[in-house]
PDB file of C-alpha atoms in Angstrom:
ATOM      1  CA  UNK A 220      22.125  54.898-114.531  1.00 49.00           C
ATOM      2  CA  UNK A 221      18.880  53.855-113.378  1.00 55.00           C
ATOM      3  CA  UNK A 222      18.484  50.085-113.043  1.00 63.00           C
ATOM      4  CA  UNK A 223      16.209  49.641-115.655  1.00 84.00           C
ATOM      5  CA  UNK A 224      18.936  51.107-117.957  1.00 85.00           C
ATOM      6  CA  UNK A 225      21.649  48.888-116.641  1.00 86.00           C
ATOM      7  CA  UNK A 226      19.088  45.628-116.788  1.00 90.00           C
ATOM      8  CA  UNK A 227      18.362  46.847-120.658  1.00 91.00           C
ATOM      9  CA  UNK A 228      22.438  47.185-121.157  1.00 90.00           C
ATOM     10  CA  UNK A 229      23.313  43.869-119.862  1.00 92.00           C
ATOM     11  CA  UNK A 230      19.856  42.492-121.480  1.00 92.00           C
ATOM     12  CA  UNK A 231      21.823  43.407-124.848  1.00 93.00           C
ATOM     13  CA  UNK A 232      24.975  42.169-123.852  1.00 93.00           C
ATOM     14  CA  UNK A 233      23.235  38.616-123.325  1.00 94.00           C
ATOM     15  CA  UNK A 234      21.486  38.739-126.582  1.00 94.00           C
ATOM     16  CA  UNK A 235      24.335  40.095-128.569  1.00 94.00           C
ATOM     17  CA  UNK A 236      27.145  36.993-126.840  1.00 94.00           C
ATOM     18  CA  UNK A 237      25.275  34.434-125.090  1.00 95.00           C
ATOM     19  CA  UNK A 238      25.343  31.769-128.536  1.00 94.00           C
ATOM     20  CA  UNK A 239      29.107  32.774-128.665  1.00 94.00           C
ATOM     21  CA  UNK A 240      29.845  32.011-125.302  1.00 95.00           C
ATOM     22  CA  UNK A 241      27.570  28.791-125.706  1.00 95.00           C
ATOM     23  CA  UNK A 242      29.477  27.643-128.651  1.00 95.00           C
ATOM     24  CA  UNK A 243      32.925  28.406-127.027  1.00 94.00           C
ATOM     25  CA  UNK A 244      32.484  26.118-124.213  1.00 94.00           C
ATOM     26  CA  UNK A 245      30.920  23.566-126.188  1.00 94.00           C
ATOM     27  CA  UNK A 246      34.304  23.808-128.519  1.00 92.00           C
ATOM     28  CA  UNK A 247      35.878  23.514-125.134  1.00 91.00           C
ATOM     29  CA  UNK A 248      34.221  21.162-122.893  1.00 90.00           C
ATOM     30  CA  UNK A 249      32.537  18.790-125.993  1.00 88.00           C
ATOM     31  CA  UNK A 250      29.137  18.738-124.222  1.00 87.00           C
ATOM     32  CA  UNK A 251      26.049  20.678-125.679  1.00 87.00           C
ATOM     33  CA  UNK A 252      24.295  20.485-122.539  1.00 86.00           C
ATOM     34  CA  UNK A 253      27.113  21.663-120.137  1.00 89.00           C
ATOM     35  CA  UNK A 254      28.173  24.800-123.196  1.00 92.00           C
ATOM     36  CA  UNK A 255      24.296  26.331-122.517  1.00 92.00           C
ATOM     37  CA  UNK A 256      24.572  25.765-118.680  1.00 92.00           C
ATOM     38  CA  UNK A 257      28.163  26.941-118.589  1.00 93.00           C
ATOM     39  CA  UNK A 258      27.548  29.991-120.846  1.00 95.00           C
ATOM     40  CA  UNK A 259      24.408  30.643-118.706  1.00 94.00           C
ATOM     41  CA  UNK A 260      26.579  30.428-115.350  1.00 93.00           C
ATOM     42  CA  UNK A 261      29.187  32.692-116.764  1.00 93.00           C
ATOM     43  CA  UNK A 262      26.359  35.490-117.552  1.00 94.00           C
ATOM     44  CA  UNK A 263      25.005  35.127-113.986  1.00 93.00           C
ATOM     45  CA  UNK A 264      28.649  35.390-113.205  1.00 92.00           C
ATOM     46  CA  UNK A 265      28.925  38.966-115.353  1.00 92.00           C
ATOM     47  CA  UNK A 266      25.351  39.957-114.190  1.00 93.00           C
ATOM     48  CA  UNK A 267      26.734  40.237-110.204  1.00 91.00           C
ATOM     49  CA  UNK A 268      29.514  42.195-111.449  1.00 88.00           C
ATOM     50  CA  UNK A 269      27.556  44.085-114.164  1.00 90.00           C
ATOM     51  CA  UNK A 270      28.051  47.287-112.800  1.00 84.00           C
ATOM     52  CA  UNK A 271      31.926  47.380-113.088  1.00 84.00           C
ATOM     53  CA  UNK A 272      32.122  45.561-115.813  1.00 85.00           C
ATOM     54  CA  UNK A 273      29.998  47.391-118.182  1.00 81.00           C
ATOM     55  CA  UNK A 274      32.865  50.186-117.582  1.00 80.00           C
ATOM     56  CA  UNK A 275      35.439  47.912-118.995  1.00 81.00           C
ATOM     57  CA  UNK A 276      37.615  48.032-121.998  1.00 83.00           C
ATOM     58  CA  UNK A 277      36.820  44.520-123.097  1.00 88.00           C
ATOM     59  CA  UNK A 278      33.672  42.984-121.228  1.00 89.00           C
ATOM     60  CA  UNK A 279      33.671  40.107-123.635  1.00 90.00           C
ATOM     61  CA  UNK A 280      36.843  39.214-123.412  1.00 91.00           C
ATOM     62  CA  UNK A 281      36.145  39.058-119.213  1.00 90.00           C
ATOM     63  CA  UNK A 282      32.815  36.525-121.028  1.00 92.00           C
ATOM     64  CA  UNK A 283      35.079  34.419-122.180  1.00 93.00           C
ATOM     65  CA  UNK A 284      37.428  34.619-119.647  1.00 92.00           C
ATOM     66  CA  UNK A 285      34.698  33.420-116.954  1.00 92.00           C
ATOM     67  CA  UNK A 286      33.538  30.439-119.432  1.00 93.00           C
ATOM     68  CA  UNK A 287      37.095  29.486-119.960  1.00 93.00           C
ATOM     69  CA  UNK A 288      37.525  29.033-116.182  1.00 92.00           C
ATOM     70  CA  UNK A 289      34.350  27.959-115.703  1.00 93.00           C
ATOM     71  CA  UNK A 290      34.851  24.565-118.498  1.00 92.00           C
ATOM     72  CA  UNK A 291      38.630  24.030-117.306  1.00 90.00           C
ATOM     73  CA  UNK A 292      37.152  22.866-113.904  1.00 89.00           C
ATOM     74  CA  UNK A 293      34.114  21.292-115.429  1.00 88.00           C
ATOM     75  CA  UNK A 294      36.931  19.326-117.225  1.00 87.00           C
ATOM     76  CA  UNK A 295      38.904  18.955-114.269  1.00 86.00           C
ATOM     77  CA  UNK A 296      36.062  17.738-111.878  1.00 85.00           C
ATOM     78  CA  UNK A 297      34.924  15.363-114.956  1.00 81.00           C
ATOM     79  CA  UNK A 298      38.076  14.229-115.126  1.00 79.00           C
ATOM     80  CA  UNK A 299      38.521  13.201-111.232  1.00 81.00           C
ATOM     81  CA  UNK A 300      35.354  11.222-111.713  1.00 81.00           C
ATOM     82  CA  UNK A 301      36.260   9.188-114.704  1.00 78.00           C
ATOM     83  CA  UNK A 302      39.234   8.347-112.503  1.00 75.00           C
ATOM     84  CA  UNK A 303      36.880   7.622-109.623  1.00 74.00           C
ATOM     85  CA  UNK A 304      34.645   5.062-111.227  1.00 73.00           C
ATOM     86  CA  UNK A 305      37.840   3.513-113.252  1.00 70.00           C
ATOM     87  CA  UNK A 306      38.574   2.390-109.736  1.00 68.00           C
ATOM     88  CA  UNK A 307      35.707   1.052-108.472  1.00 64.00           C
ATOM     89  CA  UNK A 308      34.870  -1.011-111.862  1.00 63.00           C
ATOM     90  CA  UNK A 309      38.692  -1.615-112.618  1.00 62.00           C
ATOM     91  CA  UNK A 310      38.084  -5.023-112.704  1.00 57.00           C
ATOM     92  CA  UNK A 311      35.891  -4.517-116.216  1.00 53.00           C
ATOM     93  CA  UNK A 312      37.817  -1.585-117.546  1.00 49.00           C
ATOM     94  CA  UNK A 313      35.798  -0.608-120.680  1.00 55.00           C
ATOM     95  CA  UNK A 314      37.437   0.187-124.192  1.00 56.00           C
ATOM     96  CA  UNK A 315      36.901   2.916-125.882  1.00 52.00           C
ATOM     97  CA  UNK A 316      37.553   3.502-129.641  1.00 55.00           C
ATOM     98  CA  UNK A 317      38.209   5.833-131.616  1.00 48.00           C
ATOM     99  CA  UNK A 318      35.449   8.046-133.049  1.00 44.00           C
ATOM    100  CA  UNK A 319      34.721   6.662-136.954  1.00 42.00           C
ATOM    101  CA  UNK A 320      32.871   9.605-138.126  1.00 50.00           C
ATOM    102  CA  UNK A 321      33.092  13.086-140.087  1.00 56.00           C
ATOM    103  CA  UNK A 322      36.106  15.319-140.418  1.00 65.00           C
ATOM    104  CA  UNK A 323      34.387  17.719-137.737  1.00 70.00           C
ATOM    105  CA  UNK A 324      33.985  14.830-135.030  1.00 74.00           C
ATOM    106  CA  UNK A 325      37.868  13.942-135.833  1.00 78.00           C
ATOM    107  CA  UNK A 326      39.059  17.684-135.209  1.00 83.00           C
ATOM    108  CA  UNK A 327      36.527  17.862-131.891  1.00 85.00           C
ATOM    109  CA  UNK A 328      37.810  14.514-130.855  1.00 85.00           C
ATOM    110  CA  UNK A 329      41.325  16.027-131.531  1.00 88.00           C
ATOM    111  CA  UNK A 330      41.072  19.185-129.481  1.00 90.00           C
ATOM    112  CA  UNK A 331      39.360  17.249-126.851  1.00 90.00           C
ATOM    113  CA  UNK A 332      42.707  15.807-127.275  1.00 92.00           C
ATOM    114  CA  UNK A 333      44.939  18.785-126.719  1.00 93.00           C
ATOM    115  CA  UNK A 334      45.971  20.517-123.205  1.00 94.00           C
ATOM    116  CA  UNK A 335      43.784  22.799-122.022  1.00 92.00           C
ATOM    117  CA  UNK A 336      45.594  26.310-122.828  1.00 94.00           C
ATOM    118  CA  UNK A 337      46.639  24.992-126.536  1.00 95.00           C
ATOM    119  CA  UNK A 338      42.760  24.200-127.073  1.00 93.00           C
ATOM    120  CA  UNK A 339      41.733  27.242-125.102  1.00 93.00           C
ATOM    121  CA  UNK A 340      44.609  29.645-127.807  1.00 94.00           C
ATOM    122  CA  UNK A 341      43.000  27.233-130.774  1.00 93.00           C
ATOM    123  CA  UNK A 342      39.541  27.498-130.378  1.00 92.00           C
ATOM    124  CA  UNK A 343      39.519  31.372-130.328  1.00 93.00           C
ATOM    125  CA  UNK A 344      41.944  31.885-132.577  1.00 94.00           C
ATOM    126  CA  UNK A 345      40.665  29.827-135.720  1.00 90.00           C
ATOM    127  CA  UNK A 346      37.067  29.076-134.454  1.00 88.00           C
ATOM    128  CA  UNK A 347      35.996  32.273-133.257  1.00 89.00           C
ATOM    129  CA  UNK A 348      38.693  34.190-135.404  1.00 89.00           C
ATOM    130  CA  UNK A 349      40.012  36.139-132.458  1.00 91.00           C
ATOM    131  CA  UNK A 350      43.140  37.999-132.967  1.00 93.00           C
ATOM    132  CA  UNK A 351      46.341  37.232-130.717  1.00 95.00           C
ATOM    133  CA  UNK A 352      45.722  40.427-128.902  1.00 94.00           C
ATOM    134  CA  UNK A 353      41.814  39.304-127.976  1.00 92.00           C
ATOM    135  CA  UNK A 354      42.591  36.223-127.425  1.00 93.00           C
ATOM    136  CA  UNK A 355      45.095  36.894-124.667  1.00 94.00           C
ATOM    137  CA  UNK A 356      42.501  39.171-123.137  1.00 91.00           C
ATOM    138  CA  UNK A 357      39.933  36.513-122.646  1.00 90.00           C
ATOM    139  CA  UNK A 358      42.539  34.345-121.527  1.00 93.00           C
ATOM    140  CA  UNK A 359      44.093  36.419-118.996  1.00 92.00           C
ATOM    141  CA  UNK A 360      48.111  35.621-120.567  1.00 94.00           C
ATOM    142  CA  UNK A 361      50.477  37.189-123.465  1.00 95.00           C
ATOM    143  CA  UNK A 362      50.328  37.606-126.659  1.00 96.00           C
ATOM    144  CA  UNK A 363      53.442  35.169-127.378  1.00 96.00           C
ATOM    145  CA  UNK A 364      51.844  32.886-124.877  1.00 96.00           C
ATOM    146  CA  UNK A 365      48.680  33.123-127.402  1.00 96.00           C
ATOM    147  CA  UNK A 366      51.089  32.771-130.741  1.00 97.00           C
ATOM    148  CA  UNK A 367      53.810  29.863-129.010  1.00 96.00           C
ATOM    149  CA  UNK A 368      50.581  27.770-127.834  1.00 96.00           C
ATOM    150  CA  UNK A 369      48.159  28.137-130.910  1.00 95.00           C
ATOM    151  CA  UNK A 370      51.385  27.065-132.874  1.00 95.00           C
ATOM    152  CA  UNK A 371      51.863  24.531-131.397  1.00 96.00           C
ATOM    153  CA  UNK A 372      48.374  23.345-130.737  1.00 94.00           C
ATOM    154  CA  UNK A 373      47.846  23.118-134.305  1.00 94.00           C
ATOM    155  CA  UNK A 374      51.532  21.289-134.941  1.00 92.00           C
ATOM    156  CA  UNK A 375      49.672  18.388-132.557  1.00 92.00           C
ATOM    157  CA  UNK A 376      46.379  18.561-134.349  1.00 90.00           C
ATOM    158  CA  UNK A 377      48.768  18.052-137.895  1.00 89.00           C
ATOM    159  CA  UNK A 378      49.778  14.726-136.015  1.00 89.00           C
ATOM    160  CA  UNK A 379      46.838  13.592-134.814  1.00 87.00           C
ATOM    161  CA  UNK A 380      44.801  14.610-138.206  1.00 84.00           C
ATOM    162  CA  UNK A 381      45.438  14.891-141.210  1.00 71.00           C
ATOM    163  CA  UNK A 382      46.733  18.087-143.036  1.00 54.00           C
ATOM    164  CA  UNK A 383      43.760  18.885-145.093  1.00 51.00           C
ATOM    165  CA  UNK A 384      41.373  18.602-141.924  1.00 51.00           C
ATOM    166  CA  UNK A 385      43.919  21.064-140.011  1.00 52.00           C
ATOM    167  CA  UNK A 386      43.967  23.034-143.405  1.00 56.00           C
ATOM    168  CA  UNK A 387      40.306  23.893-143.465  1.00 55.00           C
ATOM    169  CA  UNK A 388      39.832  24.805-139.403  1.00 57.00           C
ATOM    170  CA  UNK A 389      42.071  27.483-139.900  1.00 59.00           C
ATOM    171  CA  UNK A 390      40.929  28.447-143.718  1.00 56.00           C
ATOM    172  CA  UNK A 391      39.351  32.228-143.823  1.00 46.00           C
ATOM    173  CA  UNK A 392      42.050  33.157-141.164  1.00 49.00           C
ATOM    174  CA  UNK A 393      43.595  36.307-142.009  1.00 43.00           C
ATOM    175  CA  UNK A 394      46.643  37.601-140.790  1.00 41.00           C
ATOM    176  CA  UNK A 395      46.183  39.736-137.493  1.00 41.00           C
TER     177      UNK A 395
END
């Protein structure tokens, strides 16, 4: 394949997943800014490795894979430097309160909320309607990994909102 050819493949690709992958990492990381840059990093990512991937069975599910990884340590390095400054001004710690706002801000506020896997399983499952089987793919573990962590994940949403919020995130679900 001439590299024109392979530039117009992976061309589509981008057009076809980028928002996708954008709105996946914002679901995951809660930042619109870092979503664009993070789905953007994860297509330079795919772009290096464009020429075996496009071969794949499931390029995509490598996508989301790469922005998965890729918002875990954003979350992780944030994380560290929240802790960071907490020292330095832990004279004046700051309170925060609870966000007083929409149903969606609750259940983004809530999977904010949730480990990292159980939000990862939760996102793509009911978000981005995903079966168990895709799911695992971009996520790189089983498919009763995907079913005991999205159950679960939505058992501590139930808690921390309340069952009609959880009921409409995973309304238009079918059964896969």
């Amino acid at each position: 394949m001439l590299l024109d050819d392979t530039a117009a493949e992976f061309h589509d690709f981008f057009e076809r997943h980028y928002s996708e992958l954008a709105r996946f990492a914002h679901l995951m990381t809660g930042e619109t800014d870092a979503a664009d840059d993070l789905a953007a990093d994860a297509l330079l990512a795919l772009w290096q490795r464009w020429d075996r991937l496009r071969a794949a069975d499931h390029p995509l599910a490598y996508a989301r894979g790469v922005v998965a990884n890729m918002a875990r340590e954003r979350i992780r390095s944030a994380v560290r430097e929240r802790r960071r400054i907490a020292l330095f001004w832990s004279r004046n710690p700051e309170k925060v309160d609870g966000p007083d706002v929409a149903a969606v801000l609750d259940v983004r506020a809530a999977l904010a909320r949730l480990p990292f896997r159980k939000r990862a399983c939760v996102v793509l499952r009911h978000a981005f309607d995903l079966s168990e089987k895709d799911t695992a793919l971009a996520l790189g573990i089983s498919v009763g990994t995907v079913k005991s962590q999205t159950s679960k994940g939505m058992a501590e949403l139930e808690r921390m909102l309340d069952a009609r919020t959880v009921g409409h995130l995973a309304a238009g679900r079918g059964n896969r």
